[in-house]
PDB file of N, CA and C and ligand atoms in Angstrom:
ATOM      1  N   MET A 630     -23.022  -9.909  -2.597  1.00 85.00           N
ATOM      2  CA  MET A 630     -22.397  -9.201  -3.570  1.00 85.00           C
ATOM      3  C   MET A 630     -22.128  -8.549  -3.458  1.00 85.00           C
ATOM      4  N   LEU A 631     -20.969  -8.088  -3.925  1.00 93.00           N
ATOM      5  CA  LEU A 631     -19.930  -6.765  -3.473  1.00 93.00           C
ATOM      6  C   LEU A 631     -20.760  -5.907  -4.086  1.00 93.00           C
ATOM      7  N   SER A 632     -20.293  -4.254  -3.413  1.00 95.00           N
ATOM      8  CA  SER A 632     -20.859  -3.224  -4.098  1.00 95.00           C
ATOM      9  C   SER A 632     -19.462  -3.334  -5.118  1.00 95.00           C
ATOM     10  N   CYS A 633     -20.040  -1.879  -6.293  1.00 95.00           N
ATOM     11  CA  CYS A 633     -18.751  -1.311  -6.901  1.00 95.00           C
ATOM     12  C   CYS A 633     -17.772  -0.591  -6.381  1.00 95.00           C
ATOM     13  N   LYS A 634     -18.073  -0.224  -5.124  1.00 94.00           N
ATOM     14  CA  LYS A 634     -16.909   0.533  -4.282  1.00 94.00           C
ATOM     15  C   LYS A 634     -16.246  -0.335  -3.795  1.00 94.00           C
ATOM     16  N   GLN A 635     -16.814  -1.279  -3.422  1.00 93.00           N
ATOM     17  CA  GLN A 635     -15.883  -2.880  -2.955  1.00 93.00           C
ATOM     18  C   GLN A 635     -15.166  -3.663  -3.897  1.00 93.00           C
ATOM     19  N   VAL A 636     -15.699  -3.539  -4.857  1.00 93.00           N
ATOM     20  CA  VAL A 636     -14.506  -4.143  -5.859  1.00 93.00           C
ATOM     21  C   VAL A 636     -13.992  -2.878  -6.279  1.00 93.00           C
ATOM     22  N   ALA A 637     -14.245  -1.762  -6.453  1.00 92.00           N
ATOM     23  CA  ALA A 637     -12.843  -1.311  -7.389  1.00 92.00           C
ATOM     24  C   ALA A 637     -11.585  -0.956  -5.748  1.00 92.00           C
ATOM     25  N   ALA A 638     -11.851  -1.093  -4.246  1.00 91.00           N
ATOM     26  CA  ALA A 638     -11.208  -1.154  -3.394  1.00 91.00           C
ATOM     27  C   ALA A 638      -9.885  -2.219  -3.576  1.00 91.00           C
ATOM     28  N   LEU A 639     -10.511  -3.756  -3.771  1.00 91.00           N
ATOM     29  CA  LEU A 639     -10.036  -4.544  -3.964  1.00 91.00           C
ATOM     30  C   LEU A 639      -9.289  -5.189  -5.304  1.00 91.00           C
ATOM     31  N   ALA A 640      -9.471  -4.056  -6.121  1.00 91.00           N
ATOM     32  CA  ALA A 640      -9.007  -4.665  -7.619  1.00 91.00           C
ATOM     33  C   ALA A 640      -7.966  -4.580  -7.751  1.00 91.00           C
ATOM     34  N   SER A 641      -6.278  -4.094  -6.698  1.00 87.00           N
ATOM     35  CA  SER A 641      -5.566  -3.948  -7.419  1.00 87.00           C
ATOM     36  C   SER A 641      -4.959  -5.048  -6.506  1.00 87.00           C
ATOM     37  N   ASP A 642      -5.818  -5.716  -5.340  1.00 87.00           N
ATOM     38  CA  ASP A 642      -4.918  -7.341  -4.774  1.00 87.00           C
ATOM     39  C   ASP A 642      -5.897  -8.169  -5.815  1.00 87.00           C
ATOM     40  N   TYR A 643      -7.065  -7.763  -6.578  1.00 89.00           N
ATOM     41  CA  TYR A 643      -7.478  -9.395  -7.452  1.00 89.00           C
ATOM     42  C   TYR A 643      -6.336  -9.130  -8.283  1.00 89.00           C
ATOM     43  N   LEU A 644      -6.064  -8.272  -8.954  1.00 87.00           N
ATOM     44  CA  LEU A 644      -4.729  -8.278 -10.062  1.00 87.00           C
ATOM     45  C   LEU A 644      -3.715  -8.874  -9.832  1.00 87.00           C
ATOM     46  N   ASP A 645      -3.355  -8.465  -8.074  1.00 80.00           N
ATOM     47  CA  ASP A 645      -2.212  -9.359  -7.540  1.00 80.00           C
ATOM     48  C   ASP A 645      -2.554 -11.171  -7.178  1.00 80.00           C
ATOM     49  N   ARG A 646      -1.918 -11.814  -8.062  1.00 70.00           N
ATOM     50  CA  ARG A 646      -2.441 -12.785  -8.468  1.00 70.00           C
ATOM     51  C   ARG A 646      -2.725 -13.567  -6.669  1.00 70.00           C
ATOM     52  N   ASN A 647      -1.197 -13.467  -6.526  1.00 73.00           N
ATOM     53  CA  ASN A 647      -0.766 -13.883  -5.118  1.00 73.00           C
ATOM     54  C   ASN A 647      -1.694 -13.742  -4.054  1.00 73.00           C
ATOM     55  N   SER A 648      -2.138 -12.518  -4.012  1.00 75.00           N
ATOM     56  CA  SER A 648      -2.192 -11.808  -3.018  1.00 75.00           C
ATOM     57  C   SER A 648      -3.749 -12.171  -2.199  1.00 75.00           C
ATOM     58  N   LEU A 649      -4.790 -12.849  -3.523  1.00 79.00           N
ATOM     59  CA  LEU A 649      -5.876 -13.156  -2.721  1.00 79.00           C
ATOM     60  C   LEU A 649      -6.354 -14.829  -2.927  1.00 79.00           C
ATOM     61  N   ASP A 650      -5.107 -15.475  -3.121  1.00 76.00           N
ATOM     62  CA  ASP A 650      -5.084 -16.887  -3.066  1.00 76.00           C
ATOM     63  C   ASP A 650      -5.439 -17.734  -2.032  1.00 76.00           C
ATOM     64  N   ASN A 651      -5.458 -16.903  -0.503  1.00 82.00           N
ATOM     65  CA  ASN A 651      -5.800 -17.679   0.119  1.00 82.00           C
ATOM     66  C   ASN A 651      -7.124 -17.222   0.427  1.00 82.00           C
ATOM     67  N   ASN A 652      -8.202 -16.933  -0.364  1.00 88.00           N
ATOM     68  CA  ASN A 652      -9.722 -15.687   0.061  1.00 88.00           C
ATOM     69  C   ASN A 652     -10.030 -16.373  -1.216  1.00 88.00           C
ATOM     70  N   THR A 653     -10.235 -17.734  -1.991  1.00 88.00           N
ATOM     71  CA  THR A 653     -10.890 -18.037  -3.214  1.00 88.00           C
ATOM     72  C   THR A 653     -12.023 -17.330  -3.485  1.00 88.00           C
ATOM     73  N   GLN A 654     -12.853 -17.214  -1.772  1.00 91.00           N
ATOM     74  CA  GLN A 654     -14.272 -16.968  -2.044  1.00 91.00           C
ATOM     75  C   GLN A 654     -14.546 -15.258  -2.256  1.00 91.00           C
ATOM     76  N   LEU A 655     -13.528 -14.708  -1.968  1.00 92.00           N
ATOM     77  CA  LEU A 655     -13.594 -12.793  -2.045  1.00 92.00           C
ATOM     78  C   LEU A 655     -12.945 -13.113  -3.885  1.00 92.00           C
ATOM     79  N   LYS A 656     -12.397 -13.781  -4.174  1.00 91.00           N
ATOM     80  CA  LYS A 656     -12.035 -13.926  -5.820  1.00 91.00           C
ATOM     81  C   LYS A 656     -13.522 -14.168  -6.547  1.00 91.00           C
ATOM     82  N   TRP A 657     -13.891 -15.101  -6.594  1.00 91.00           N
ATOM     83  CA  TRP A 657     -14.984 -15.453  -6.853  1.00 91.00           C
ATOM     84  C   TRP A 657     -16.048 -14.505  -6.991  1.00 91.00           C
ATOM     85  N   GLN A 658     -16.255 -13.830  -5.984  1.00 94.00           N
ATOM     86  CA  GLN A 658     -17.007 -12.856  -5.395  1.00 94.00           C
ATOM     87  C   GLN A 658     -16.424 -11.688  -6.247  1.00 94.00           C
ATOM     88  N   ILE A 659     -15.771 -11.007  -6.158  1.00 94.00           N
ATOM     89  CA  ILE A 659     -15.226 -10.169  -7.351  1.00 94.00           C
ATOM     90  C   ILE A 659     -15.625 -10.440  -8.862  1.00 94.00           C
ATOM     91  N   ARG A 660     -15.177 -11.857  -9.173  1.00 94.00           N
ATOM     92  CA  ARG A 660     -15.246 -11.993 -10.658  1.00 94.00           C
ATOM     93  C   ARG A 660     -16.681 -12.348 -10.863  1.00 94.00           C
ATOM     94  N   LEU A 661     -17.728 -12.771 -10.331  1.00 95.00           N
ATOM     95  CA  LEU A 661     -19.371 -12.245 -10.592  1.00 95.00           C
ATOM     96  C   LEU A 661     -19.699 -10.989 -10.919  1.00 95.00           C
ATOM     97  N   HIS A 662     -18.951 -10.279  -9.742  1.00 96.00           N
ATOM     98  CA  HIS A 662     -19.299  -8.775 -10.547  1.00 96.00           C
ATOM     99  C   HIS A 662     -19.030  -8.537 -11.222  1.00 96.00           C
ATOM    100  N   LEU A 663     -17.858  -9.332 -11.747  1.00 95.00           N
ATOM    101  CA  LEU A 663     -17.230  -8.088 -12.460  1.00 95.00           C
ATOM    102  C   LEU A 663     -17.586  -8.893 -14.193  1.00 95.00           C
ATOM    103  N   LEU A 664     -18.519 -10.171 -13.690  1.00 96.00           N
ATOM    104  CA  LEU A 664     -19.169 -10.759 -14.984  1.00 96.00           C
ATOM    105  C   LEU A 664     -20.816  -9.666 -15.415  1.00 96.00           C
ATOM    106  N   MET A 665     -20.647  -9.329 -14.373  1.00 96.00           N
ATOM    107  CA  MET A 665     -22.610  -8.637 -14.505  1.00 96.00           C
ATOM    108  C   MET A 665     -21.989  -7.083 -14.689  1.00 96.00           C
ATOM    109  N   CYS A 666     -20.989  -6.326 -14.014  1.00 96.00           N
ATOM    110  CA  CYS A 666     -21.261  -5.089 -14.024  1.00 96.00           C
ATOM    111  C   CYS A 666     -19.967  -4.338 -15.064  1.00 96.00           C
ATOM    112  N   ALA A 667     -20.304  -3.661 -16.421  1.00 95.00           N
ATOM    113  CA  ALA A 667     -19.073  -3.791 -17.490  1.00 95.00           C
ATOM    114  C   ALA A 667     -18.214  -2.386 -16.263  1.00 95.00           C
ATOM    115  N   ASN A 668     -19.334  -1.345 -16.001  1.00 94.00           N
ATOM    116  CA  ASN A 668     -17.756  -0.557 -15.179  1.00 94.00           C
ATOM    117  C   ASN A 668     -17.236  -1.047 -14.280  1.00 94.00           C
ATOM    118  N   CYS A 669     -16.987  -2.255 -13.707  1.00 95.00           N
ATOM    119  CA  CYS A 669     -16.036  -2.860 -12.876  1.00 95.00           C
ATOM    120  C   CYS A 669     -15.152  -3.347 -13.841  1.00 95.00           C
ATOM    121  N   ARG A 670     -15.664  -4.123 -14.964  1.00 94.00           N
ATOM    122  CA  ARG A 670     -14.814  -4.258 -16.122  1.00 94.00           C
ATOM    123  C   ARG A 670     -14.025  -3.466 -16.402  1.00 94.00           C
ATOM    124  N   ARG A 671     -14.299  -2.220 -16.616  1.00 93.00           N
ATOM    125  CA  ARG A 671     -13.943  -1.308 -17.612  1.00 93.00           C
ATOM    126  C   ARG A 671     -12.621  -0.831 -16.104  1.00 93.00           C
ATOM    127  N   PHE A 672     -13.130  -0.334 -15.586  1.00 93.00           N
ATOM    128  CA  PHE A 672     -11.844  -0.040 -14.089  1.00 93.00           C
ATOM    129  C   PHE A 672     -10.858  -0.856 -14.070  1.00 93.00           C
ATOM    130  N   VAL A 673     -11.035  -2.424 -13.788  1.00 93.00           N
ATOM    131  CA  VAL A 673      -9.667  -3.157 -13.820  1.00 93.00           C
ATOM    132  C   VAL A 673      -9.249  -3.367 -15.001  1.00 93.00           C
ATOM    133  N   ARG A 674      -9.956  -3.664 -16.212  1.00 91.00           N
ATOM    134  CA  ARG A 674      -9.002  -3.466 -17.566  1.00 91.00           C
ATOM    135  C   ARG A 674      -8.047  -2.158 -17.164  1.00 91.00           C
ATOM    136  N   HIS A 675      -8.394  -0.920 -16.681  1.00 89.00           N
ATOM    137  CA  HIS A 675      -7.767   0.236 -17.097  1.00 89.00           C
ATOM    138  C   HIS A 675      -6.787   0.345 -15.864  1.00 89.00           C
ATOM    139  N   LEU A 676      -6.974  -0.733 -14.860  1.00 89.00           N
ATOM    140  CA  LEU A 676      -6.102  -0.691 -13.457  1.00 89.00           C
ATOM    141  C   LEU A 676      -4.872  -1.861 -13.530  1.00 89.00           C
ATOM    142  N   LYS A 677      -5.243  -2.593 -15.150  1.00 88.00           N
ATOM    143  CA  LYS A 677      -4.474  -3.915 -15.121  1.00 88.00           C
ATOM    144  C   LYS A 677      -3.196  -2.989 -15.779  1.00 88.00           C
ATOM    145  N   ILE A 678      -3.518  -2.107 -17.058  1.00 85.00           N
ATOM    146  CA  ILE A 678      -2.907  -1.702 -18.157  1.00 85.00           C
ATOM    147  C   ILE A 678      -1.708  -0.696 -17.505  1.00 85.00           C
ATOM    148  N   THR A 679      -2.621  -0.079 -16.029  1.00 84.00           N
ATOM    149  CA  THR A 679      -1.368   1.028 -15.400  1.00 84.00           C
ATOM    150  C   THR A 679      -0.618   0.248 -14.305  1.00 84.00           C
ATOM    151  N   GLN A 680      -0.993  -1.374 -14.033  1.00 81.00           N
ATOM    152  CA  GLN A 680      -0.004  -1.720 -13.514  1.00 81.00           C
ATOM    153  C   GLN A 680       0.941  -2.408 -14.326  1.00 81.00           C
ATOM    154  N   GLN A 681       0.730  -2.386 -15.389  1.00 78.00           N
ATOM    155  CA  GLN A 681       1.615  -2.792 -17.487  1.00 78.00           C
ATOM    156  C   GLN A 681       2.324  -1.738 -17.094  1.00 78.00           C
ATOM    157  N   VAL A 682       1.858  -0.960 -17.380  1.00 77.00           N
ATOM    158  CA  VAL A 682       3.158   0.537 -17.326  1.00 77.00           C
ATOM    159  C   VAL A 682       3.628   0.498 -16.908  1.00 77.00           C
ATOM    160  N   GLY A 683       3.749   0.484 -15.675  1.00 75.00           N
ATOM    161  CA  GLY A 683       4.345   0.975 -14.126  1.00 75.00           C
ATOM    162  C   GLY A 683       5.146   0.259 -14.248  1.00 75.00           C
ATOM    163  N   ALA A 684       5.263  -0.926 -14.210  1.00 73.00           N
ATOM    164  CA  ALA A 684       6.242  -2.225 -14.286  1.00 73.00           C
ATOM    165  C   ALA A 684       6.832  -2.320 -15.497  1.00 73.00           C
ATOM    166  N   GLY A 685       6.762  -1.504 -16.393  1.00 68.00           N
ATOM    167  CA  GLY A 685       7.455  -1.411 -17.786  1.00 68.00           C
ATOM    168  C   GLY A 685       8.740  -0.160 -17.950  1.00 68.00           C
ATOM    169  N   ILE A 686       7.754   0.452 -17.097  1.00 62.00           N
ATOM    170  CA  ILE A 686       9.061   1.787 -16.310  1.00 62.00           C
ATOM    171  C   ILE A 686       9.982   1.801 -15.398  1.00 62.00           C
ATOM    172  N   THR A 687       9.595   0.730 -14.664  1.00 62.00           N
ATOM    173  CA  THR A 687      10.565   0.442 -13.669  1.00 62.00           C
ATOM    174  C   THR A 687      11.570  -0.445 -14.074  1.00 62.00           C
ATOM    175  N   LYS A 688      11.074  -1.225 -15.303  1.00 61.00           N
ATOM    176  CA  LYS A 688      12.213  -2.551 -15.973  1.00 61.00           C
ATOM    177  C   LYS A 688      12.806  -1.059 -16.605  1.00 61.00           C
ATOM    178  N   HIS A 689      12.643  -0.595 -17.687  1.00 57.00           N
ATOM    179  CA  HIS A 689      13.194  -0.510 -18.314  1.00 57.00           C
ATOM    180  C   HIS A 689      14.270   1.308 -18.288  1.00 57.00           C
ATOM    181  N   ALA A 690      13.699   1.489 -17.071  1.00 58.00           N
ATOM    182  CA  ALA A 690      13.664   3.028 -16.750  1.00 58.00           C
ATOM    183  C   ALA A 690      14.288   4.560 -17.947  1.00 58.00           C
ATOM    184  N   SER A 691      13.911   4.266 -18.938  1.00 66.00           N
ATOM    185  CA  SER A 691      14.307   4.953 -19.872  1.00 66.00           C
ATOM    186  C   SER A 691      13.046   6.644 -20.222  1.00 66.00           C
ATOM    187  N   PRO A 692      13.452   7.556 -19.939  1.00 65.00           N
ATOM    188  CA  PRO A 692      12.523   8.469 -19.984  1.00 65.00           C
ATOM    189  C   PRO A 692      11.262   8.170 -21.199  1.00 65.00           C
ATOM    190  N   GLN A 693      12.201   7.600 -22.453  1.00 68.00           N
ATOM    191  CA  GLN A 693      11.462   7.369 -24.197  1.00 68.00           C
ATOM    192  C   GLN A 693      10.167   6.498 -23.615  1.00 68.00           C
ATOM    193  N   ASP A 694      11.015   5.765 -23.143  1.00 66.00           N
ATOM    194  CA  ASP A 694       9.803   4.030 -23.015  1.00 66.00           C
ATOM    195  C   ASP A 694       8.931   4.762 -21.809  1.00 66.00           C
ATOM    196  N   ALA A 695       9.133   5.314 -20.950  1.00 65.00           N
ATOM    197  CA  ALA A 695       8.238   5.555 -20.170  1.00 65.00           C
ATOM    198  C   ALA A 695       7.105   6.878 -21.082  1.00 65.00           C
ATOM    199  N   GLU A 696       7.502   7.409 -22.002  1.00 74.00           N
ATOM    200  CA  GLU A 696       6.597   8.731 -22.529  1.00 74.00           C
ATOM    201  C   GLU A 696       5.866   7.651 -23.423  1.00 74.00           C
ATOM    202  N   MET A 697       6.607   7.134 -24.149  1.00 73.00           N
ATOM    203  CA  MET A 697       5.200   5.820 -25.035  1.00 73.00           C
ATOM    204  C   MET A 697       4.598   5.163 -24.397  1.00 73.00           C
ATOM    205  N   VAL A 698       4.784   4.487 -23.226  1.00 72.00           N
ATOM    206  CA  VAL A 698       3.831   3.807 -22.720  1.00 72.00           C
ATOM    207  C   VAL A 698       2.674   4.309 -22.527  1.00 72.00           C
ATOM    208  N   TRP A 699       3.172   5.871 -21.795  1.00 75.00           N
ATOM    209  CA  TRP A 699       1.831   6.354 -21.123  1.00 75.00           C
ATOM    210  C   TRP A 699       0.963   7.357 -22.422  1.00 75.00           C
ATOM    211  N   LYS A 700       2.056   7.221 -23.320  1.00 81.00           N
ATOM    212  CA  LYS A 700       1.167   7.791 -24.648  1.00 81.00           C
ATOM    213  C   LYS A 700       0.066   6.623 -25.329  1.00 81.00           C
ATOM    214  N   LYS A 701       0.812   5.490 -25.151  1.00 80.00           N
ATOM    215  CA  LYS A 701      -0.682   4.297 -25.547  1.00 80.00           C
ATOM    216  C   LYS A 701      -1.422   4.151 -24.489  1.00 80.00           C
ATOM    217  N   LEU A 702      -1.127   4.289 -23.266  1.00 80.00           N
ATOM    218  CA  LEU A 702      -2.178   4.093 -22.574  1.00 80.00           C
ATOM    219  C   LEU A 702      -3.532   5.163 -22.426  1.00 80.00           C
ATOM    220  N   GLN A 703      -2.507   6.587 -22.419  1.00 83.00           N
ATOM    221  CA  GLN A 703      -3.883   8.137 -22.904  1.00 83.00           C
ATOM    222  C   GLN A 703      -4.792   7.070 -24.061  1.00 83.00           C
ATOM    223  N   ALA A 704      -4.304   6.920 -25.631  1.00 84.00           N
ATOM    224  CA  ALA A 704      -4.804   6.791 -26.572  1.00 84.00           C
ATOM    225  C   ALA A 704      -5.921   5.812 -26.151  1.00 84.00           C
ATOM    226  N   HIS A 705      -5.638   4.908 -25.524  1.00 81.00           N
ATOM    227  CA  HIS A 705      -6.383   3.555 -25.426  1.00 81.00           C
ATOM    228  C   HIS A 705      -7.496   4.031 -24.584  1.00 81.00           C
ATOM    229  N   ILE A 706      -7.225   4.764 -22.992  1.00 80.00           N
ATOM    230  CA  ILE A 706      -8.061   5.604 -22.840  1.00 80.00           C
ATOM    231  C   ILE A 706      -9.277   6.348 -23.559  1.00 80.00           C
ATOM    232  N   LYS A 707      -8.681   7.442 -24.101  1.00 84.00           N
ATOM    233  CA  LYS A 707      -9.204   8.186 -25.094  1.00 84.00           C
ATOM    234  C   LYS A 707     -10.175   7.550 -25.954  1.00 84.00           C
ATOM    235  N   GLU A 708      -9.739   6.679 -26.527  1.00 82.00           N
ATOM    236  CA  GLU A 708     -10.692   5.799 -27.385  1.00 82.00           C
ATOM    237  C   GLU A 708     -11.785   5.210 -27.286  1.00 82.00           C
ATOM    238  N   GLU A 709     -11.602   4.344 -25.851  1.00 79.00           N
ATOM    239  CA  GLU A 709     -12.820   4.068 -25.277  1.00 79.00           C
ATOM    240  C   GLU A 709     -13.713   4.513 -24.561  1.00 79.00           C
ATOM    241  N   THR A 710     -13.405   6.027 -24.211  1.00 79.00           N
ATOM    242  CA  THR A 710     -14.344   7.412 -23.782  1.00 79.00           C
ATOM    243  C   THR A 710     -14.861   7.330 -24.759  1.00 79.00           C
ATOM    244  N   GLN A 711     -14.155   7.501 -26.195  1.00 80.00           N
ATOM    245  CA  GLN A 711     -15.362   7.723 -27.263  1.00 80.00           C
ATOM    246  C   GLN A 711     -15.698   6.906 -27.352  1.00 80.00           C
ATOM    247  N   SER A 712     -15.506   5.653 -27.752  1.00 75.00           N
ATOM    248  CA  SER A 712     -16.475   4.821 -28.109  1.00 75.00           C
ATOM    249  C   SER A 712     -17.690   4.200 -26.781  1.00 75.00           C
ATOM    250  N   LYS A 713     -17.492   4.604 -25.665  1.00 66.00           N
ATOM    251  CA  LYS A 713     -18.557   5.121 -24.976  1.00 66.00           C
ATOM    252  C   LYS A 713     -19.827   6.249 -25.390  1.00 66.00           C
ATOM    253  N   GLN A 714     -19.519   6.825 -25.884  1.00 64.00           N
ATOM    254  CA  GLN A 714     -20.358   7.964 -26.376  1.00 64.00           C
ATOM    255  C   GLN A 714     -20.686   7.945 -27.196  1.00 64.00           C
ATOM    256  N   LYS A 715     -20.640   7.037 -28.455  1.00 60.00           N
ATOM    257  CA  LYS A 715     -21.369   6.914 -29.067  1.00 60.00           C
ATOM    258  C   LYS A 715     -22.546   6.371 -29.076  1.00 60.00           C
TER     259      LYS A 715
HETATM  260 ZN1   ZN B 997     -19.468  -2.960 -10.610  1.00 97.20          ZN
END
């Protein structure tokens, strides 16, 4: 069983579909951990959004677009934090 720290360290590789392709066992270990650990699920989800936002910025390269996606991301994180506190 992986620790949260290990999952966090491997999360970007896990999201980058190709990089863990030759390590199916590790991929499943991460998947298993995510099934059982809500903290890491949230972490991976946010990381995914951040990567998508990053990709969007490079693609469009417009400051307005970048600002818009960052605002969306911030709103999303704020929403999650608030629902967690309830
Ligand atoms: Zn965890």
